[in-house]
PDB file of C-alpha atoms in Angstrom:
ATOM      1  CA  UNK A  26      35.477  24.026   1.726  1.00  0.00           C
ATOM      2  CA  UNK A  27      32.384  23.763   0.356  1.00  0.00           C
ATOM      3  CA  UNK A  28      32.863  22.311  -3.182  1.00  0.00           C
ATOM      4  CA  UNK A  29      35.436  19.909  -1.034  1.00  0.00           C
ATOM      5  CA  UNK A  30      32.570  18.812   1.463  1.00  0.00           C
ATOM      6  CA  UNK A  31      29.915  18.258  -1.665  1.00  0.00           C
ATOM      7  CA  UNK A  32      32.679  15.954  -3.530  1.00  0.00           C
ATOM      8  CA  UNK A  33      33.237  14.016  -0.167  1.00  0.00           C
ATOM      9  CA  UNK A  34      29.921  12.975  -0.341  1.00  0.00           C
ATOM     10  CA  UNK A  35      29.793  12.222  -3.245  1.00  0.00           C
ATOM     11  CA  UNK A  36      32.843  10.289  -3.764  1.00  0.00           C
ATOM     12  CA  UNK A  37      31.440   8.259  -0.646  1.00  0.00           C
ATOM     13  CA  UNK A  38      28.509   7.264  -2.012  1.00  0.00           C
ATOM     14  CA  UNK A  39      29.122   6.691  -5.523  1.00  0.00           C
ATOM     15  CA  UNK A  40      32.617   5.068  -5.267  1.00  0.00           C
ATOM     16  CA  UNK A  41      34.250   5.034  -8.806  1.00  0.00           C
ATOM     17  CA  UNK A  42      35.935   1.690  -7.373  1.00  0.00           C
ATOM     18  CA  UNK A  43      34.017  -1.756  -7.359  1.00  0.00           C
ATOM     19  CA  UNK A  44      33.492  -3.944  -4.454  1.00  0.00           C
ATOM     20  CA  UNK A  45      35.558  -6.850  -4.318  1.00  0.00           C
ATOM     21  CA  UNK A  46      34.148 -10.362  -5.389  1.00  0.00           C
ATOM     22  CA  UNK A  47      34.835 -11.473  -2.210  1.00  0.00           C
ATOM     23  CA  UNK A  48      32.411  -8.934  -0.109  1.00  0.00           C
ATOM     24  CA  UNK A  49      29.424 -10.740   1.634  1.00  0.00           C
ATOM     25  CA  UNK A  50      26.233 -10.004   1.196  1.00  0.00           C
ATOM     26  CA  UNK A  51      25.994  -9.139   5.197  1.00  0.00           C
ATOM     27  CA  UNK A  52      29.166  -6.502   4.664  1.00  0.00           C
ATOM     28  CA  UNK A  53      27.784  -4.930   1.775  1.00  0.00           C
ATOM     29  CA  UNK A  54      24.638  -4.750   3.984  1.00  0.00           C
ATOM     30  CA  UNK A  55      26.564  -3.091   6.287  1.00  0.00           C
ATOM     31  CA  UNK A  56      28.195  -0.557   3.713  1.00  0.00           C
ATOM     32  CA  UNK A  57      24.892   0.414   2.822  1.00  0.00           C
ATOM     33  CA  UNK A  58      23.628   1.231   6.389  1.00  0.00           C
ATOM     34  CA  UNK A  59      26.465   4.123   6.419  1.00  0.00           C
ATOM     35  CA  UNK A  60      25.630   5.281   3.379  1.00  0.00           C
ATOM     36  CA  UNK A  61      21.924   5.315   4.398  1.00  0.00           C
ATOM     37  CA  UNK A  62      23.494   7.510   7.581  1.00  0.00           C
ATOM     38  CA  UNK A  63      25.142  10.487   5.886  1.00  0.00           C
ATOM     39  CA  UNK A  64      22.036  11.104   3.903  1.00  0.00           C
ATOM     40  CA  UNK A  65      20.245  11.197   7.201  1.00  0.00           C
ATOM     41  CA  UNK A  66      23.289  13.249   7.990  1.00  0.00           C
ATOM     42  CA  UNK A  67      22.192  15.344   4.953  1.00  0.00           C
ATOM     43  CA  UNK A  68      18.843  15.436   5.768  1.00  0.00           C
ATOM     44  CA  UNK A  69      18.990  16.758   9.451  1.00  0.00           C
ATOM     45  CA  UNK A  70      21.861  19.166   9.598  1.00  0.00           C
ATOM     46  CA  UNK A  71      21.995  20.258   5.824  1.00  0.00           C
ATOM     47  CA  UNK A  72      19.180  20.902   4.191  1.00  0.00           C
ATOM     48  CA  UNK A  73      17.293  22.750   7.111  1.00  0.00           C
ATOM     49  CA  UNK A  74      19.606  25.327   6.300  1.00  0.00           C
ATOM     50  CA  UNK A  75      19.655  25.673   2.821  1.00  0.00           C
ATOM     51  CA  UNK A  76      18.833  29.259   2.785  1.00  0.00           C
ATOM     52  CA  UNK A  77      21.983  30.112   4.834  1.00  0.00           C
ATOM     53  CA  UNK A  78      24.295  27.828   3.130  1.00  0.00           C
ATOM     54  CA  UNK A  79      26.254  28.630  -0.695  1.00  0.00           C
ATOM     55  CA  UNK A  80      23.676  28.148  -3.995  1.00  0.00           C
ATOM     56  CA  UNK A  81      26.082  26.028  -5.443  1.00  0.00           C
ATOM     57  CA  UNK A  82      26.825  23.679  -2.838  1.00  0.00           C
ATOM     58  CA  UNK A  83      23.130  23.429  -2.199  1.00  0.00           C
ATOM     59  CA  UNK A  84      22.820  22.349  -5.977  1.00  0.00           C
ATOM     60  CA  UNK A  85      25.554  19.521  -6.080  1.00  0.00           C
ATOM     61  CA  UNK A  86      24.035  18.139  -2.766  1.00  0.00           C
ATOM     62  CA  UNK A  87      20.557  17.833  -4.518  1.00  0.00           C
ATOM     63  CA  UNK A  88      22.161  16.461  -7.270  1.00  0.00           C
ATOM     64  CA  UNK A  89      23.744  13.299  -5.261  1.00  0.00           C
ATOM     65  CA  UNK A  90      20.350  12.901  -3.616  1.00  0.00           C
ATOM     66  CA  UNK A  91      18.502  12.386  -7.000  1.00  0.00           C
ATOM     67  CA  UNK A  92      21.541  10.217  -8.269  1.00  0.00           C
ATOM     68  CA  UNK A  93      20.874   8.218  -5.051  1.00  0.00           C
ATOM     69  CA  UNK A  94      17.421   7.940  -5.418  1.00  0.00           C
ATOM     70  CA  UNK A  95      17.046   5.705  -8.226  1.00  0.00           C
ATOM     71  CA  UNK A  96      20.366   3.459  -8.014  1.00  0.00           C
ATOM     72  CA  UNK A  97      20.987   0.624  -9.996  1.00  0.00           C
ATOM     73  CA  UNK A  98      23.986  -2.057  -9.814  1.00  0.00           C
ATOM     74  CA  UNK A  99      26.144  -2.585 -13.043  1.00  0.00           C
ATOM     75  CA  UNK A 100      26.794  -5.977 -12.014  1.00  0.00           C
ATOM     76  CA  UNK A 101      24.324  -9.026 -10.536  1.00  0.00           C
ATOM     77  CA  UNK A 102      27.094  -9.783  -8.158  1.00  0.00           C
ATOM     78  CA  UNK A 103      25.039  -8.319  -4.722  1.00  0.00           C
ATOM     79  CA  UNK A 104      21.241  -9.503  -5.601  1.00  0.00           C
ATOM     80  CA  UNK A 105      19.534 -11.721  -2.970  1.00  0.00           C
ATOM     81  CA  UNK A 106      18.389 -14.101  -5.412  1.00  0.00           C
ATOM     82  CA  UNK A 107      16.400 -15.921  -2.723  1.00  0.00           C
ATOM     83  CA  UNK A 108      13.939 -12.534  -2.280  1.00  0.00           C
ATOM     84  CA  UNK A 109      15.296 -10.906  -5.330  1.00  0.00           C
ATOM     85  CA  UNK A 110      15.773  -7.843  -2.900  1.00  0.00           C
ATOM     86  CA  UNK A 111      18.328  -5.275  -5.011  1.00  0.00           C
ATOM     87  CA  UNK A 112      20.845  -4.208  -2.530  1.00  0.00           C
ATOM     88  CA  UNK A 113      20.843  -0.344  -1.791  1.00  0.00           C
ATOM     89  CA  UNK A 114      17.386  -0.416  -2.115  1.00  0.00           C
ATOM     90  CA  UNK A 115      16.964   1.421   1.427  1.00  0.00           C
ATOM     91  CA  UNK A 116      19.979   3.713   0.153  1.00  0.00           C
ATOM     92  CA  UNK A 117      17.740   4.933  -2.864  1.00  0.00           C
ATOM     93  CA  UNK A 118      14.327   4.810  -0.940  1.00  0.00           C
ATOM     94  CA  UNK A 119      16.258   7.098   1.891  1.00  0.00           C
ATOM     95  CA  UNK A 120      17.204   9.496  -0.693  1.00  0.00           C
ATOM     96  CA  UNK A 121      13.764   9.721  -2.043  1.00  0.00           C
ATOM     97  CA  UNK A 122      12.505  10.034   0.970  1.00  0.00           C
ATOM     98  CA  UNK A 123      14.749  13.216   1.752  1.00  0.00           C
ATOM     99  CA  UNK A 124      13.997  14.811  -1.248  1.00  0.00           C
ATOM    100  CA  UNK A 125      10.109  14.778  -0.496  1.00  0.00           C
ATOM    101  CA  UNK A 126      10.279  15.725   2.825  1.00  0.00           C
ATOM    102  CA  UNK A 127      11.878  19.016   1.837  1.00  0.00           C
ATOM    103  CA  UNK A 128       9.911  19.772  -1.869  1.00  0.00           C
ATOM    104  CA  UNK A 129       6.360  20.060  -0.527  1.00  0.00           C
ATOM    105  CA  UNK A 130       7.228  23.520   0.973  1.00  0.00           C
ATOM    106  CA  UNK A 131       4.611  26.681   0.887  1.00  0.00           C
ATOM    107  CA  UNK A 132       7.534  29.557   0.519  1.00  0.00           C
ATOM    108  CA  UNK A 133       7.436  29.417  -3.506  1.00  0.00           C
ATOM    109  CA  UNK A 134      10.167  32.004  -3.123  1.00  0.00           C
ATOM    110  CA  UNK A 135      12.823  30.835  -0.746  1.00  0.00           C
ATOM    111  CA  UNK A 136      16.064  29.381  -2.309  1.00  0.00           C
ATOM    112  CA  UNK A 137      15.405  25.931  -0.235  1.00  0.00           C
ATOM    113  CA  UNK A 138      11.846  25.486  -2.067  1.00  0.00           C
ATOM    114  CA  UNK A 139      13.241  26.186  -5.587  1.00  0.00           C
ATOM    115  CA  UNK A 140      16.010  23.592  -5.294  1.00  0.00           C
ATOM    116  CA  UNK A 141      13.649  20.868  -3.989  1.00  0.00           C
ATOM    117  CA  UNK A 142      10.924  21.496  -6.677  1.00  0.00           C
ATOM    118  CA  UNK A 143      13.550  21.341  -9.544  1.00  0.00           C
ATOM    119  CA  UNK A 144      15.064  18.122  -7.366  1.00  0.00           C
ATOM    120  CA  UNK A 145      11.619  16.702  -7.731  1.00  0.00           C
ATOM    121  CA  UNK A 146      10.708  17.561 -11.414  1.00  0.00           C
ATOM    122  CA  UNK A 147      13.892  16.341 -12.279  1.00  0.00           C
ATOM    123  CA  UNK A 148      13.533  13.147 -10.837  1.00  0.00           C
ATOM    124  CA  UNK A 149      10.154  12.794 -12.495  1.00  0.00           C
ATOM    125  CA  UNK A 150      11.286  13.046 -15.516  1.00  0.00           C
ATOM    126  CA  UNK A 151      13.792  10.676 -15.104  1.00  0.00           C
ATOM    127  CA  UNK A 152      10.745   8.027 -13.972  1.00  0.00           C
ATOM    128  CA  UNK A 153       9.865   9.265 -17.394  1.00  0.00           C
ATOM    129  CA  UNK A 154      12.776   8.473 -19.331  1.00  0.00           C
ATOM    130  CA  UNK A 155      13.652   4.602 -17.882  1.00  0.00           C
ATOM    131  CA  UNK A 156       9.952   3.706 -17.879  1.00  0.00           C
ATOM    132  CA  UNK A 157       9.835   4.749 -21.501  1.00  0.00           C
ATOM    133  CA  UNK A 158      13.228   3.864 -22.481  1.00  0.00           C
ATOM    134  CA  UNK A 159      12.165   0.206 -20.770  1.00  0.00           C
ATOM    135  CA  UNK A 160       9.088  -0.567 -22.747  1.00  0.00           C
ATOM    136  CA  UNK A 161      10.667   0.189 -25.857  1.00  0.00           C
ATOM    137  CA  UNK A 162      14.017  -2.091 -25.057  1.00  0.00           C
ATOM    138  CA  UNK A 163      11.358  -4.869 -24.091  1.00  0.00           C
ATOM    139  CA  UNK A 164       9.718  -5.076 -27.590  1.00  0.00           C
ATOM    140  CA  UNK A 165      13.109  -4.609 -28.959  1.00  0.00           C
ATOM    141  CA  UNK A 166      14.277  -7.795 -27.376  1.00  0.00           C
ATOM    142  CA  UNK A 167      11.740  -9.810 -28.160  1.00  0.00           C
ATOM    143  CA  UNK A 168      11.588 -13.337 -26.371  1.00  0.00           C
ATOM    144  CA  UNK A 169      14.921 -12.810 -24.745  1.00  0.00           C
ATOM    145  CA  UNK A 170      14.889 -11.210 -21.539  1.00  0.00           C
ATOM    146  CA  UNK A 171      16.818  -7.334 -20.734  1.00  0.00           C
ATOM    147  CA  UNK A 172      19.798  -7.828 -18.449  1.00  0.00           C
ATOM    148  CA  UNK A 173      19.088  -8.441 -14.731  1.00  0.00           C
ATOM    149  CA  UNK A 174      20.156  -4.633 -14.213  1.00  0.00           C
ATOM    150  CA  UNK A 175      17.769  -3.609 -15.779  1.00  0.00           C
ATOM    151  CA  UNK A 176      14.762  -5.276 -14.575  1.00  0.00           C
ATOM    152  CA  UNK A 177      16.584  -4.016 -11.294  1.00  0.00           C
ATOM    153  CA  UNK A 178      16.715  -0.380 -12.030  1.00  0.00           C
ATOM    154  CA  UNK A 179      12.772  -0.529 -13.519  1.00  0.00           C
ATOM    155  CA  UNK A 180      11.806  -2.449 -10.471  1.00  0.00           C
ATOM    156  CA  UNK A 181      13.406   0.706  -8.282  1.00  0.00           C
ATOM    157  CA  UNK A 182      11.813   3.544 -10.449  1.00  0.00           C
ATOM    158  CA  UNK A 183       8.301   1.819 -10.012  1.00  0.00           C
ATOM    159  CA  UNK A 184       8.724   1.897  -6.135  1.00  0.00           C
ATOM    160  CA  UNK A 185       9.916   5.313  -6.540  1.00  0.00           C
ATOM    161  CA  UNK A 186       6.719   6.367  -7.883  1.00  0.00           C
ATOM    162  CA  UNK A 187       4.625   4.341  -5.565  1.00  0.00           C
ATOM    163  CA  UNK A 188       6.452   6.254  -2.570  1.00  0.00           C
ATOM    164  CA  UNK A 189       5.972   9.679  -4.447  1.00  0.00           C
ATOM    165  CA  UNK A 190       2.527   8.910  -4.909  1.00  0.00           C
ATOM    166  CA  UNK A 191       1.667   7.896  -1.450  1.00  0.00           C
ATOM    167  CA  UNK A 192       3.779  11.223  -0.099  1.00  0.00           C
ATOM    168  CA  UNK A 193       1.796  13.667  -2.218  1.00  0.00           C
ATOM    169  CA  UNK A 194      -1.622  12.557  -1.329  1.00  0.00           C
ATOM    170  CA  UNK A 195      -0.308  13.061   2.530  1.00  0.00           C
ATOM    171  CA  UNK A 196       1.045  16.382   1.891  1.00  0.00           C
ATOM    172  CA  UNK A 197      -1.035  19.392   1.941  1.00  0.00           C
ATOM    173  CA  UNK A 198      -3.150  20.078  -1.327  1.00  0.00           C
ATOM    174  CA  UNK A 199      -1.385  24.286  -1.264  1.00  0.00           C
ATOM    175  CA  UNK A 200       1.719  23.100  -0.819  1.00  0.00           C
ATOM    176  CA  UNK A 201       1.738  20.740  -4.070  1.00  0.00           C
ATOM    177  CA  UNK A 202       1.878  22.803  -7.271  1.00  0.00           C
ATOM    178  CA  UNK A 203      -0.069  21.489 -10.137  1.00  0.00           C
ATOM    179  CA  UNK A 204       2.631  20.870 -12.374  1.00  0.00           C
ATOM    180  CA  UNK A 205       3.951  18.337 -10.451  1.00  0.00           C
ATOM    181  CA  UNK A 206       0.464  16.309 -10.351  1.00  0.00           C
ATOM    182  CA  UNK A 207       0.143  17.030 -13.992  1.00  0.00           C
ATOM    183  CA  UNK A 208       3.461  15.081 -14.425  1.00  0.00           C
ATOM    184  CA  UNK A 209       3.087  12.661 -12.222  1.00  0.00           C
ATOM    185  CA  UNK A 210      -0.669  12.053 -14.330  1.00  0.00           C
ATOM    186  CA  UNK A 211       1.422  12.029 -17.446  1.00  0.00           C
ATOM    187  CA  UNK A 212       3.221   8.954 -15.769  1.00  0.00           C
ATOM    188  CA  UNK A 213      -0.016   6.564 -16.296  1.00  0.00           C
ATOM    189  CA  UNK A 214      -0.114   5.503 -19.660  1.00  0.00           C
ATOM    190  CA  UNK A 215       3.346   4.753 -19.283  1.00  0.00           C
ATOM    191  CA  UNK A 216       2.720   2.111 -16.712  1.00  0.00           C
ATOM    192  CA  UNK A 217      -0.194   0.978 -18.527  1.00  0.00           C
ATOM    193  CA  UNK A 218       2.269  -0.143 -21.357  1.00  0.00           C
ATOM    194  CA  UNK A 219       4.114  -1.873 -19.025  1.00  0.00           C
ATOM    195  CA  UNK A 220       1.676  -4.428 -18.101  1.00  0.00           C
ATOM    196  CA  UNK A 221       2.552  -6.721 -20.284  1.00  0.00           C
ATOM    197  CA  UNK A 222       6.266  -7.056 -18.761  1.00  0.00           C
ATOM    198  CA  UNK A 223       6.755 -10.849 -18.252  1.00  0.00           C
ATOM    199  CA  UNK A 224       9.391 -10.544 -15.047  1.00  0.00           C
ATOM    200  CA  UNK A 225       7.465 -11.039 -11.789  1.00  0.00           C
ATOM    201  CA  UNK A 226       9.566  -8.663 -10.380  1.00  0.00           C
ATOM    202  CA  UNK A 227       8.637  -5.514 -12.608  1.00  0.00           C
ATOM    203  CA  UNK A 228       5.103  -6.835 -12.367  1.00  0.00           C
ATOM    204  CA  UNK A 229       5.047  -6.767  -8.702  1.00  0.00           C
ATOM    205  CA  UNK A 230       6.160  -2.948  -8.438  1.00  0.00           C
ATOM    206  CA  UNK A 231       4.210  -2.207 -11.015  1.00  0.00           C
ATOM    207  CA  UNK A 232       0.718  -3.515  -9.408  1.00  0.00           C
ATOM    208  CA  UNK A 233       1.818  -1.490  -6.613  1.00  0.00           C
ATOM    209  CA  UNK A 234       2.633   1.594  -8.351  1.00  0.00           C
ATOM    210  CA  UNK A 235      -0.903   1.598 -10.239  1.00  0.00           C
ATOM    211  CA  UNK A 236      -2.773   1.167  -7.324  1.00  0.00           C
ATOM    212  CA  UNK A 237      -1.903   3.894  -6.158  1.00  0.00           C
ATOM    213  CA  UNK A 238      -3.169   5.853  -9.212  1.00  0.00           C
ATOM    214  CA  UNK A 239      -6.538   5.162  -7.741  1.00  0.00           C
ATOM    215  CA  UNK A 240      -7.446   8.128  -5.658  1.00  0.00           C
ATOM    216  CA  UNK A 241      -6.660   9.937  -8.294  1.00  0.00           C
ATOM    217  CA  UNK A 242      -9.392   9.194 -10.507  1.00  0.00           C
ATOM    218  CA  UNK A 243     -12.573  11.450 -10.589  1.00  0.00           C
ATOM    219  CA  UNK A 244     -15.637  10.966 -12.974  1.00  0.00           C
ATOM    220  CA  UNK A 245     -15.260  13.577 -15.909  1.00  0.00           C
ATOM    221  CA  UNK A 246     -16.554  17.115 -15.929  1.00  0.00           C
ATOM    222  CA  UNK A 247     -19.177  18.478 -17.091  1.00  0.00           C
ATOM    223  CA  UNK A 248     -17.148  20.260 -19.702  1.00  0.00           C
ATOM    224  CA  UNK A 249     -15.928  16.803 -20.950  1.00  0.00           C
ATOM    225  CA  UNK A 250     -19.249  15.153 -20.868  1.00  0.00           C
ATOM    226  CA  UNK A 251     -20.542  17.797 -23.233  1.00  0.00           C
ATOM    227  CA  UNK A 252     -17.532  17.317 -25.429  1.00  0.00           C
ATOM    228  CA  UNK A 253     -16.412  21.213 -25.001  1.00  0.00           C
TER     229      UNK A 253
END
């Protein structure tokens, strides 16, 4: 039942089928709000009891939640060009959400604490890899712009990092383990090579993303002052 329940949701959510040409904007809207309500779904009567429910059902689920969380369209077809708002945006910021409100737990041993940490580094790395992957595809391409996808799915990761950002400074300092700071550190000069990104829109996310970098900054040690 359980492998059955974990491919139910994730055949919901990540349809292999694509939305007809003739969807509006309002119904895909609409499609998104019930996606937007099994994660809560998820989120409420799942993942409390992790401990209590099968390892590898527990797994798949955090796997559609980090899938979810940084979701980009493989078509321009459902972009609000008037706000350039990508649809499913509150889809992935909902599944961000959930994975943050269950990784900054203090039990280092329980089962539910190890999945959400390795939901978390995972999806940090994967801030890694498209920020990365992005700046190098910009020089590639020169004058011409990368594919409205694309500016789409950077655009989501940067927001995805502001929202991490602003979650771990809220959570308790013991219940954050340092690798996941260090990581999230290691994200800077990244963004820093992003700055010279001519779409508005990546520019937009990104201002927000590095201003959030700021409380983060301390004057240097002692250590480093002495060069030691």
């Amino acid at each position: 039942m359980w492998t059955e329940l974990a491919l139910l949701f994730e055949d919901f959510l990540f349809s292999p089928h694509s939305c007809p040409p003739t969807l509006s904007v309002e119904d895909f809207q609409r499609d998104e709000s019930f996606d937007c309500r099994l994660v809560t779904l998820i989120r409420n009567d799942i993942l409390p009891h992790a401990g209590a429910l099968p390892s590898d059902f527990m797994v798949k689920v955090m796997e559609i939640l980090n899938k979810g969380s940084i979701h980009s369209t493989t078509s321009d077809s459902f972009v609000d060009t008037e706000s350039s708002r990508k649809l499913r945006e509150d889809f992935a910021r909902t599944c961000f959400e959930t994975l943050l409100q269950f990784s900054f737990v203090s039990d280092t041993v329980s089962e539910q604490g190890q999945l959400t940490r390795l939901a978390v580094m995972s999806l940090l790395r994967r801030c890694q890899d498209v920020v990365t992957k992005y700046v190098e595809d910009e020089r590639l391409s020169g004058k011409c712009p990368l594919p409205r996808p694309r500016l789409a799915e950077m655009s989501s990761v940067l927001k995805a990092i502001t929202t991490l950002l602003q979650s771990l400074k809220k959570a308790p300092t013991e219940n954050v383990e340092a690798s996941v700071w260090n990581q999230v550190i290691q994200l800077y000069p990244a963004l820093v090579e992003c700055t010279t990104s001519p779409s508005p829109q990546v520019s937009k996310s990104l201002r927000d993303a590095l201003h959030e970098f700021c409380d983060l900054l301390a004057p240097p040690t002692k250590t480093v002052l002495n060069g030691r």
